[in-house]
Protein backbone atom coordinates (compact mmCIF):
# COMPACT_ATOMS: atom_id res chain seq x y z
CA UNK A 1 0.00 0.00 0.00
CA UNK A 2 1.27 3.45 -0.90
CA UNK A 3 0.96 6.18 1.71
CA UNK A 4 0.87 9.68 0.21
CA UNK A 5 1.04 12.84 2.31
CA UNK A 6 0.32 16.13 0.56
CA UNK A 7 0.72 19.77 1.54
CA UNK A 8 0.06 23.23 0.17
CA UNK A 9 2.67 22.90 -2.61
CA UNK A 10 0.47 20.51 -4.58
CA UNK A 11 -2.24 23.18 -4.90
CA UNK A 12 0.13 26.10 -5.60
CA UNK A 13 -0.14 25.83 -9.39
CA UNK A 14 -3.92 25.77 -9.09
CA UNK A 15 -3.57 29.32 -7.73
CA UNK A 16 -3.76 28.74 -3.96
CA UNK A 17 -1.12 30.23 -1.71
CA UNK A 18 1.24 28.10 0.36
CA UNK A 19 2.04 29.10 3.94
CA UNK A 20 5.78 29.40 4.36
CA UNK A 21 7.09 30.23 0.91
CA UNK A 22 8.14 33.81 0.22
CA UNK A 23 4.80 35.67 -0.15
CA UNK A 24 3.03 32.72 1.50
CA UNK A 25 0.01 33.21 3.76
CA UNK A 26 2.04 33.32 6.97
CA UNK A 27 4.04 36.26 5.64
CA UNK A 28 0.81 38.26 5.34
CA UNK A 29 -1.16 37.28 8.44
CA UNK A 30 0.00 36.10 11.83
CA UNK A 31 -0.83 32.53 12.85
CA UNK A 32 -1.77 33.80 16.31
CA UNK A 33 -4.33 36.20 14.78
CA UNK A 34 -6.24 33.71 12.61
CA UNK A 35 -5.27 30.10 13.24
CA UNK A 36 -5.59 29.33 16.94
CA UNK A 37 -8.58 28.78 19.24
CA UNK A 38 -7.47 31.89 21.20
CA UNK A 39 -7.59 33.99 18.01
CA UNK A 40 -11.16 32.86 17.35
CA UNK A 41 -12.15 33.68 20.91
CA UNK A 42 -10.53 37.10 20.73
CA UNK A 43 -11.64 38.17 17.26
CA UNK A 44 -14.05 35.72 15.60
CA UNK A 45 -14.96 38.24 12.92
CA UNK A 46 -11.37 38.49 11.69
CA UNK A 47 -10.97 34.70 11.74
CA UNK A 48 -14.22 34.22 9.81
CA UNK A 49 -13.08 36.82 7.25
CA UNK A 50 -9.78 35.00 6.74
CA UNK A 51 -11.45 31.64 6.11
CA UNK A 52 -14.42 33.10 4.18
CA UNK A 53 -11.98 34.61 1.69
CA UNK A 54 -10.21 31.27 1.30
CA UNK A 55 -13.52 29.36 1.03
CA UNK A 56 -14.70 31.75 -1.69
CA UNK A 57 -11.57 30.93 -3.70
CA UNK A 58 -12.79 27.34 -3.80
CA UNK A 59 -16.44 28.05 -4.49
CA UNK A 60 -16.23 30.82 -7.11
CA UNK A 61 -15.14 28.30 -9.73
CA UNK A 62 -11.76 29.81 -10.70
CA UNK A 63 -9.55 27.41 -8.79
CA UNK A 64 -9.29 24.03 -10.47
CA UNK A 65 -7.44 20.82 -9.66
CA UNK A 66 -4.15 20.56 -11.51
CA UNK A 67 -2.19 17.75 -13.15
CA UNK A 68 -0.69 16.67 -9.83
CA UNK A 69 -4.09 16.16 -8.15
CA UNK A 70 -5.29 14.30 -11.25
CA UNK A 71 -2.20 12.08 -11.37
CA UNK A 72 -2.83 10.95 -7.78
CA UNK A 73 -6.45 10.16 -8.68
CA UNK A 74 -5.14 8.10 -11.60
CA UNK A 75 -2.84 6.24 -9.27
CA UNK A 76 -5.66 5.55 -6.85
CA UNK A 77 -7.85 4.17 -9.64
CA UNK A 78 -5.01 2.02 -10.99
CA UNK A 79 -4.23 0.59 -7.58
CA UNK A 80 -7.92 -0.11 -6.96
CA UNK A 81 -7.94 -2.22 -10.13
CA UNK A 82 -5.03 -4.29 -8.88
CA UNK A 83 -6.83 -5.39 -5.70
CA UNK A 84 -8.08 -8.92 -6.36
CA UNK A 85 -11.63 -9.46 -5.15
CA UNK A 86 -10.57 -12.35 -2.94
CA UNK A 87 -7.58 -10.43 -1.57
CA UNK A 88 -6.74 -11.39 1.99
CA UNK A 89 -5.56 -7.87 2.60
CA UNK A 90 -8.56 -5.66 3.03
CA UNK A 91 -8.48 -2.04 2.00
CA UNK A 92 -7.30 0.12 -0.86
CA UNK A 93 -3.84 0.36 -2.42
CA UNK A 94 -3.45 4.09 -1.85
CA UNK A 95 -3.89 6.02 1.36
CA UNK A 96 -3.98 9.76 0.64
CA UNK A 97 -3.72 12.07 3.60
CA UNK A 98 -3.62 15.80 3.03
CA UNK A 99 -2.83 18.71 5.28
CA UNK A 100 -4.71 20.88 2.81
CA UNK A 101 -8.13 22.26 3.66
CA UNK A 102 -9.00 22.75 -0.02
CA UNK A 103 -11.10 20.25 -1.97
CA UNK A 104 -8.85 19.92 -5.01
CA UNK A 105 -7.97 16.25 -4.49
CA UNK A 106 -11.67 15.40 -4.57
CA UNK A 107 -12.28 17.64 -7.60
CA UNK A 108 -9.29 15.99 -9.28
CA UNK A 109 -10.99 12.63 -8.97
CA UNK A 110 -9.61 11.11 -5.77
CA UNK A 111 -12.26 8.99 -4.10
CA UNK A 112 -10.75 8.70 -0.64
CA UNK A 113 -9.03 11.68 0.95
CA UNK A 114 -8.14 11.92 4.61
CA UNK A 115 -8.23 15.59 5.64
CA UNK A 116 -6.11 15.68 8.75
CA UNK A 117 -6.35 19.49 9.07
CA UNK A 118 -10.06 19.60 8.30
CA UNK A 119 -11.85 21.16 5.40
CA UNK A 120 -12.71 24.69 4.30
CA UNK A 121 -15.96 23.51 2.78
CA UNK A 122 -17.20 22.26 6.11
CA UNK A 123 -18.39 24.06 9.27
CA UNK A 124 -18.41 22.77 12.82
CA UNK A 125 -20.75 23.67 15.66
CA UNK A 126 -18.97 24.42 18.93
CA UNK A 127 -22.21 23.76 20.81
CA UNK A 128 -23.15 20.26 19.58
CA UNK A 129 -19.91 19.22 17.84
CA UNK A 130 -21.60 18.39 14.52
CA UNK A 131 -19.81 19.03 11.23
CA UNK A 132 -21.56 19.64 7.93
CA UNK A 133 -20.89 20.89 4.42
CA UNK A 134 -20.70 24.70 4.31
CA UNK A 135 -20.07 26.48 1.00
CA UNK A 136 -20.98 30.09 1.75
CA UNK A 137 -19.53 32.71 4.10
CA UNK A 138 -19.66 31.83 7.76
CA UNK A 139 -20.47 34.48 10.36
CA UNK A 140 -21.53 35.21 13.88
CA UNK A 141 -25.22 35.30 12.92
CA UNK A 142 -25.30 31.80 11.51
CA UNK A 143 -27.32 29.19 13.33
CA UNK A 144 -26.36 25.53 13.63
CA UNK A 145 -28.61 23.52 11.30
CA UNK A 146 -28.38 20.59 13.72
CA UNK A 147 -28.92 22.06 17.25
CA UNK A 148 -30.09 25.57 16.27
CA UNK A 149 -27.50 27.26 18.51
CA UNK A 150 -26.82 30.79 17.22
CA UNK A 151 -23.29 32.13 16.70
CA UNK A 152 -21.47 28.90 17.54
CA UNK A 153 -20.32 27.83 14.09
CA UNK A 154 -16.63 27.82 13.21
CA UNK A 155 -14.60 26.75 10.18
CA UNK A 156 -14.07 22.99 10.37
CA UNK A 157 -10.31 23.37 10.17
CA UNK A 158 -7.71 22.28 12.69
CA UNK A 159 -5.96 25.24 14.30
CA UNK A 160 -2.59 25.34 16.01
CA UNK A 161 -2.89 23.87 19.55
CA UNK A 162 -5.68 21.55 18.36
CA UNK A 163 -5.40 17.84 17.67
CA UNK A 164 -5.43 16.94 13.98
CA UNK A 165 -8.16 14.63 12.70
CA UNK A 166 -7.93 10.88 12.02
CA UNK A 167 -4.65 10.30 13.86
CA UNK A 168 -5.51 6.67 14.69
CA UNK A 169 -6.29 5.79 11.09
CA UNK A 170 -3.19 7.60 9.84
CA UNK A 171 -0.96 5.74 12.27
CA UNK A 172 -2.49 2.43 11.24
CA UNK A 173 -1.82 3.15 7.55
CA UNK A 174 1.67 4.46 8.27
CA UNK A 175 2.56 1.23 10.02
CA UNK A 176 1.25 -0.93 7.18
CA UNK A 177 2.39 0.97 4.07
CA UNK A 178 5.00 -0.38 1.65
CA UNK A 179 6.01 3.02 0.26
CA UNK A 180 5.88 6.50 1.82
CA UNK A 181 5.58 9.58 -0.40
CA UNK A 182 5.56 13.20 0.72
CA UNK A 183 4.40 15.84 -1.77
CA UNK A 184 4.50 19.65 -1.57
CA UNK A 185 4.96 20.02 2.15
CA UNK A 186 7.73 21.84 3.99
CA UNK A 187 7.65 19.10 6.61
CA UNK A 188 7.78 21.40 9.62
CA UNK A 189 4.29 21.00 11.10
CA UNK A 190 3.79 18.08 13.46
CA UNK A 191 2.59 15.38 13.61
CA UNK A 192 2.71 15.14 9.78
CA UNK A 193 6.38 16.14 9.87
CA UNK A 194 7.17 13.00 11.88
CA UNK A 195 5.61 10.48 9.45
CA UNK A 196 8.87 10.27 7.50
CA UNK A 197 10.65 9.15 10.69
CA UNK A 198 8.17 6.32 11.20
CA UNK A 199 8.54 5.20 7.58
CA UNK A 200 12.34 5.32 7.89
CA UNK A 201 12.33 3.31 11.13
CA UNK A 202 10.14 0.70 9.44
CA UNK A 203 12.57 0.54 6.53
CA UNK A 204 10.01 1.19 3.78
CA UNK A 205 11.15 3.14 0.69
CA UNK A 206 10.52 6.88 0.93
CA UNK A 207 10.07 9.50 -1.78
CA UNK A 208 9.90 13.28 -1.53
CA UNK A 209 8.35 15.38 -4.30
CA UNK A 210 8.71 19.13 -3.91
CA UNK A 211 9.60 22.28 -5.77
CA UNK A 212 12.95 22.15 -3.99
CA UNK A 213 14.64 20.10 -1.27
CA UNK A 214 13.23 20.62 2.23
CA UNK A 215 14.69 20.40 5.74
CA UNK A 216 13.76 16.69 5.72
CA UNK A 217 15.15 15.80 2.27
CA UNK A 218 18.14 13.89 3.62
CA UNK A 219 15.77 11.37 5.25
CA UNK A 220 14.19 10.38 1.95
CA UNK A 221 15.60 7.64 -0.28
CA UNK A 222 14.57 9.45 -3.46
CA UNK A 223 13.64 13.00 -4.36
CA UNK A 224 11.79 14.39 -7.36
CA UNK A 225 12.28 18.16 -7.44
CA UNK A 226 10.30 20.54 -9.62
CA UNK A 227 6.78 21.96 -9.91
CA UNK A 228 4.17 19.48 -8.67
CA UNK A 229 2.31 19.55 -12.00
CA UNK A 230 5.40 18.06 -13.63
CA UNK A 231 7.03 16.04 -10.86
CA UNK A 232 3.92 14.23 -9.57
CA UNK A 233 2.67 12.99 -12.98
CA UNK A 234 6.26 11.94 -13.82
CA UNK A 235 6.53 9.95 -10.58
CA UNK A 236 3.08 8.37 -11.09
CA UNK A 237 3.95 7.39 -14.67
CA UNK A 238 7.19 5.86 -13.40
CA UNK A 239 5.44 3.57 -10.95
CA UNK A 240 2.31 2.60 -12.92
CA UNK A 241 4.22 -0.10 -14.88
CA UNK A 242 5.49 -1.52 -11.57
CA UNK A 243 1.98 -2.11 -10.26
CA UNK A 244 0.90 -4.05 -13.32
CA UNK A 245 -1.35 -1.58 -15.10
P1 LIG B 1 4.16 25.11 3.54
O1 LIG B 1 3.80 26.43 3.02
O2 LIG B 1 4.83 25.03 4.85
O3 LIG B 1 5.11 24.35 2.50
C1 LIG B 1 4.77 24.31 1.14
C2 LIG B 1 5.79 23.47 0.41
O4 LIG B 1 5.39 23.37 -0.93
C3 LIG B 1 7.21 24.02 0.43
O5 LIG B 1 8.12 23.00 0.78
C4 LIG B 1 7.44 24.46 -1.03
O6 LIG B 1 8.76 24.26 -1.46
C5 LIG B 1 6.50 23.54 -1.77
N1 LIG B 1 6.02 24.07 -3.04
C6 LIG B 1 5.70 25.35 -3.36
N2 LIG B 1 5.26 25.45 -4.62
C7 LIG B 1 5.32 24.19 -5.14
C8 LIG B 1 5.02 23.62 -6.41
N3 LIG B 1 4.57 24.36 -7.42
N4 LIG B 1 5.21 22.29 -6.57
C9 LIG B 1 5.69 21.53 -5.56
N5 LIG B 1 5.98 22.00 -4.35
C10 LIG B 1 5.81 23.32 -4.12
O7 LIG B 1 2.83 24.22 3.50
P2 LIG B 1 2.51 22.86 4.27
O8 LIG B 1 3.75 22.04 4.43
O9 LIG B 1 1.35 22.25 3.63
O10 LIG B 1 -1.70 24.08 8.91
O11 LIG B 1 2.08 23.41 5.68
C11 LIG B 1 1.65 22.51 6.67
C12 LIG B 1 0.62 23.17 7.54
O12 LIG B 1 1.13 24.41 8.03
C13 LIG B 1 -0.67 23.57 6.83
O13 LIG B 1 -1.59 22.52 6.70
C14 LIG B 1 -1.20 24.65 7.69
C15 LIG B 1 0.09 25.41 7.90
O14 LIG B 1 0.16 26.22 9.01
C16 LIG B 1 -2.62 24.74 9.65
O15 LIG B 1 -3.09 25.79 9.31
C17 LIG B 1 -2.99 24.02 10.92
PDB file of N, CA and C in Angstrom, residues 176-213:
ATOM      1  N   UNK A 176       1.454   0.217   8.079  1.00  0.00           N
ATOM      2  CA  UNK A 176       1.251  -0.929   7.183  1.00  0.00           C
ATOM      3  C   UNK A 176       1.615  -0.604   5.738  1.00  0.00           C
ATOM      4  N   UNK A 177       2.101   0.633   5.475  1.00  0.00           N
ATOM      5  CA  UNK A 177       2.393   0.970   4.073  1.00  0.00           C
ATOM      6  C   UNK A 177       3.689   0.320   3.601  1.00  0.00           C
ATOM      7  N   UNK A 178       3.799   0.191   2.262  1.00  0.00           N
ATOM      8  CA  UNK A 178       5.004  -0.381   1.648  1.00  0.00           C
ATOM      9  C   UNK A 178       5.857   0.702   0.992  1.00  0.00           C
ATOM     10  N   UNK A 179       5.304   1.903   0.878  1.00  0.00           N
ATOM     11  CA  UNK A 179       6.012   3.021   0.257  1.00  0.00           C
ATOM     12  C   UNK A 179       5.437   4.300   0.855  1.00  0.00           C
ATOM     13  N   UNK A 180       6.325   5.224   1.235  1.00  0.00           N
ATOM     14  CA  UNK A 180       5.875   6.497   1.820  1.00  0.00           C
ATOM     15  C   UNK A 180       6.277   7.636   0.887  1.00  0.00           C
ATOM     16  N   UNK A 181       5.309   8.485   0.543  1.00  0.00           N
ATOM     17  CA  UNK A 181       5.579   9.577  -0.399  1.00  0.00           C
ATOM     18  C   UNK A 181       5.065  10.895   0.185  1.00  0.00           C
ATOM     19  N   UNK A 182       5.923  11.896   0.187  1.00  0.00           N
ATOM     20  CA  UNK A 182       5.557  13.204   0.722  1.00  0.00           C
ATOM     21  C   UNK A 182       5.597  14.217  -0.417  1.00  0.00           C
ATOM     22  N   UNK A 183       4.496  14.938  -0.611  1.00  0.00           N
ATOM     23  CA  UNK A 183       4.398  15.838  -1.772  1.00  0.00           C
ATOM     24  C   UNK A 183       4.032  17.266  -1.346  1.00  0.00           C
ATOM     25  N   UNK A 184       4.861  18.231  -1.738  1.00  0.00           N
ATOM     26  CA  UNK A 184       4.500  19.650  -1.575  1.00  0.00           C
ATOM     27  C   UNK A 184       4.286  20.097  -0.150  1.00  0.00           C
ATOM     28  N   UNK A 185       5.069  19.543   0.761  1.00  0.00           N
ATOM     29  CA  UNK A 185       4.964  20.019   2.148  1.00  0.00           C
ATOM     30  C   UNK A 185       6.353  20.349   2.669  1.00  0.00           C
ATOM     31  N   UNK A 186       6.427  21.429   3.451  1.00  0.00           N
ATOM     32  CA  UNK A 186       7.728  21.839   3.987  1.00  0.00           C
ATOM     33  C   UNK A 186       8.186  20.896   5.086  1.00  0.00           C
ATOM     34  N   UNK A 187       7.271  20.099   5.613  1.00  0.00           N
ATOM     35  CA  UNK A 187       7.655  19.105   6.614  1.00  0.00           C
ATOM     36  C   UNK A 187       8.067  19.708   7.945  1.00  0.00           C
ATOM     37  N   UNK A 188       7.415  20.800   8.326  1.00  0.00           N
ATOM     38  CA  UNK A 188       7.780  21.402   9.615  1.00  0.00           C
ATOM     39  C   UNK A 188       6.631  21.385  10.624  1.00  0.00           C
ATOM     40  N   UNK A 189       5.435  20.988  10.182  1.00  0.00           N
ATOM     41  CA  UNK A 189       4.290  21.001  11.103  1.00  0.00           C
ATOM     42  C   UNK A 189       4.003  19.569  11.567  1.00  0.00           C
ATOM     43  N   UNK A 190       4.013  19.405  12.882  1.00  0.00           N
ATOM     44  CA  UNK A 190       3.793  18.075  13.463  1.00  0.00           C
ATOM     45  C   UNK A 190       2.304  17.854  13.709  1.00  0.00           C
ATOM     46  N   UNK A 191       1.813  16.608  13.711  1.00  0.00           N
ATOM     47  CA  UNK A 191       2.590  15.383  13.611  1.00  0.00           C
ATOM     48  C   UNK A 191       2.975  14.961  12.191  1.00  0.00           C
ATOM     49  N   UNK A 192       2.415  15.603  11.157  1.00  0.00           N
ATOM     50  CA  UNK A 192       2.705  15.140   9.785  1.00  0.00           C
ATOM     51  C   UNK A 192       4.213  15.107   9.513  1.00  0.00           C
ATOM     52  N   UNK A 193       4.942  16.067  10.109  1.00  0.00           N
ATOM     53  CA  UNK A 193       6.383  16.137   9.869  1.00  0.00           C
ATOM     54  C   UNK A 193       7.119  14.902  10.395  1.00  0.00           C
ATOM     55  N   UNK A 194       6.480  14.161  11.291  1.00  0.00           N
ATOM     56  CA  UNK A 194       7.172  12.999  11.876  1.00  0.00           C
ATOM     57  C   UNK A 194       6.874  11.697  11.116  1.00  0.00           C
ATOM     58  N   UNK A 195       5.957  11.728  10.165  1.00  0.00           N
ATOM     59  CA  UNK A 195       5.611  10.484   9.449  1.00  0.00           C
ATOM     60  C   UNK A 195       6.833   9.886   8.755  1.00  0.00           C
ATOM     61  N   UNK A 196       7.689  10.768   8.202  1.00  0.00           N
ATOM     62  CA  UNK A 196       8.874  10.265   7.504  1.00  0.00           C
ATOM     63  C   UNK A 196       9.755   9.458   8.465  1.00  0.00           C
ATOM     64  N   UNK A 197       9.810   9.876   9.721  1.00  0.00           N
ATOM     65  CA  UNK A 197      10.654   9.149  10.686  1.00  0.00           C
ATOM     66  C   UNK A 197      10.110   7.747  10.937  1.00  0.00           C
ATOM     67  N   UNK A 198       8.778   7.634  10.998  1.00  0.00           N
ATOM     68  CA  UNK A 198       8.167   6.316  11.200  1.00  0.00           C
ATOM     69  C   UNK A 198       8.479   5.432   9.997  1.00  0.00           C
ATOM     70  N   UNK A 199       8.293   5.983   8.807  1.00  0.00           N
ATOM     71  CA  UNK A 199       8.538   5.205   7.582  1.00  0.00           C
ATOM     72  C   UNK A 199      10.000   4.751   7.533  1.00  0.00           C
ATOM     73  N   UNK A 200      10.909   5.657   7.906  1.00  0.00           N
ATOM     74  CA  UNK A 200      12.337   5.316   7.893  1.00  0.00           C
ATOM     75  C   UNK A 200      12.627   4.193   8.881  1.00  0.00           C
ATOM     76  N   UNK A 201      12.083   4.345  10.094  1.00  0.00           N
ATOM     77  CA  UNK A 201      12.326   3.310  11.127  1.00  0.00           C
ATOM     78  C   UNK A 201      11.821   1.956  10.672  1.00  0.00           C
ATOM     79  N   UNK A 202      10.705   1.967   9.933  1.00  0.00           N
ATOM     80  CA  UNK A 202      10.140   0.705   9.443  1.00  0.00           C
ATOM     81  C   UNK A 202      10.919   0.160   8.245  1.00  0.00           C
ATOM     82  N   UNK A 203      11.737   0.992   7.644  1.00  0.00           N
ATOM     83  CA  UNK A 203      12.571   0.541   6.530  1.00  0.00           C
ATOM     84  C   UNK A 203      11.846   0.493   5.195  1.00  0.00           C
ATOM     85  N   UNK A 204      10.695   1.183   5.082  1.00  0.00           N
ATOM     86  CA  UNK A 204      10.012   1.187   3.778  1.00  0.00           C
ATOM     87  C   UNK A 204      10.624   2.280   2.900  1.00  0.00           C
ATOM     88  N   UNK A 205      10.592   2.104   1.571  1.00  0.00           N
ATOM     89  CA  UNK A 205      11.145   3.138   0.687  1.00  0.00           C
ATOM     90  C   UNK A 205      10.390   4.458   0.862  1.00  0.00           C
ATOM     91  N   UNK A 206      11.132   5.555   0.723  1.00  0.00           N
ATOM     92  CA  UNK A 206      10.519   6.875   0.931  1.00  0.00           C
ATOM     93  C   UNK A 206      10.861   7.809  -0.235  1.00  0.00           C
ATOM     94  N   UNK A 207       9.886   8.600  -0.637  1.00  0.00           N
ATOM     95  CA  UNK A 207      10.065   9.505  -1.783  1.00  0.00           C
ATOM     96  C   UNK A 207       9.562  10.892  -1.394  1.00  0.00           C
ATOM     97  N   UNK A 208      10.359  11.905  -1.721  1.00  0.00           N
ATOM     98  CA  UNK A 208       9.899  13.278  -1.530  1.00  0.00           C
ATOM     99  C   UNK A 208       9.721  13.939  -2.891  1.00  0.00           C
ATOM    100  N   UNK A 209       8.577  14.617  -3.068  1.00  0.00           N
ATOM    101  CA  UNK A 209       8.350  15.383  -4.298  1.00  0.00           C
ATOM    102  C   UNK A 209       8.044  16.816  -3.874  1.00  0.00           C
ATOM    103  N   UNK A 210       8.870  17.733  -4.346  1.00  0.00           N
ATOM    104  CA  UNK A 210       8.710  19.128  -3.910  1.00  0.00           C
ATOM    105  C   UNK A 210       9.354  20.038  -4.944  1.00  0.00           C
ATOM    106  N   UNK A 211       8.983  21.301  -4.872  1.00  0.00           N
ATOM    107  CA  UNK A 211       9.598  22.278  -5.772  1.00  0.00           C
ATOM    108  C   UNK A 211      11.109  22.282  -5.575  1.00  0.00           C
ATOM    109  N   UNK A 212      11.519  22.145  -4.310  1.00  0.00           N
ATOM    110  CA  UNK A 212      12.950  22.145  -3.993  1.00  0.00           C
ATOM    111  C   UNK A 212      13.160  21.306  -2.744  1.00  0.00           C
ATOM    112  N   UNK A 213      14.392  20.893  -2.469  1.00  0.00           N
ATOM    113  CA  UNK A 213      14.637  20.099  -1.270  1.00  0.00           C
ATOM    114  C   UNK A 213      14.163  20.829  -0.003  1.00  0.00           C
TER     115      UNK A 213
END
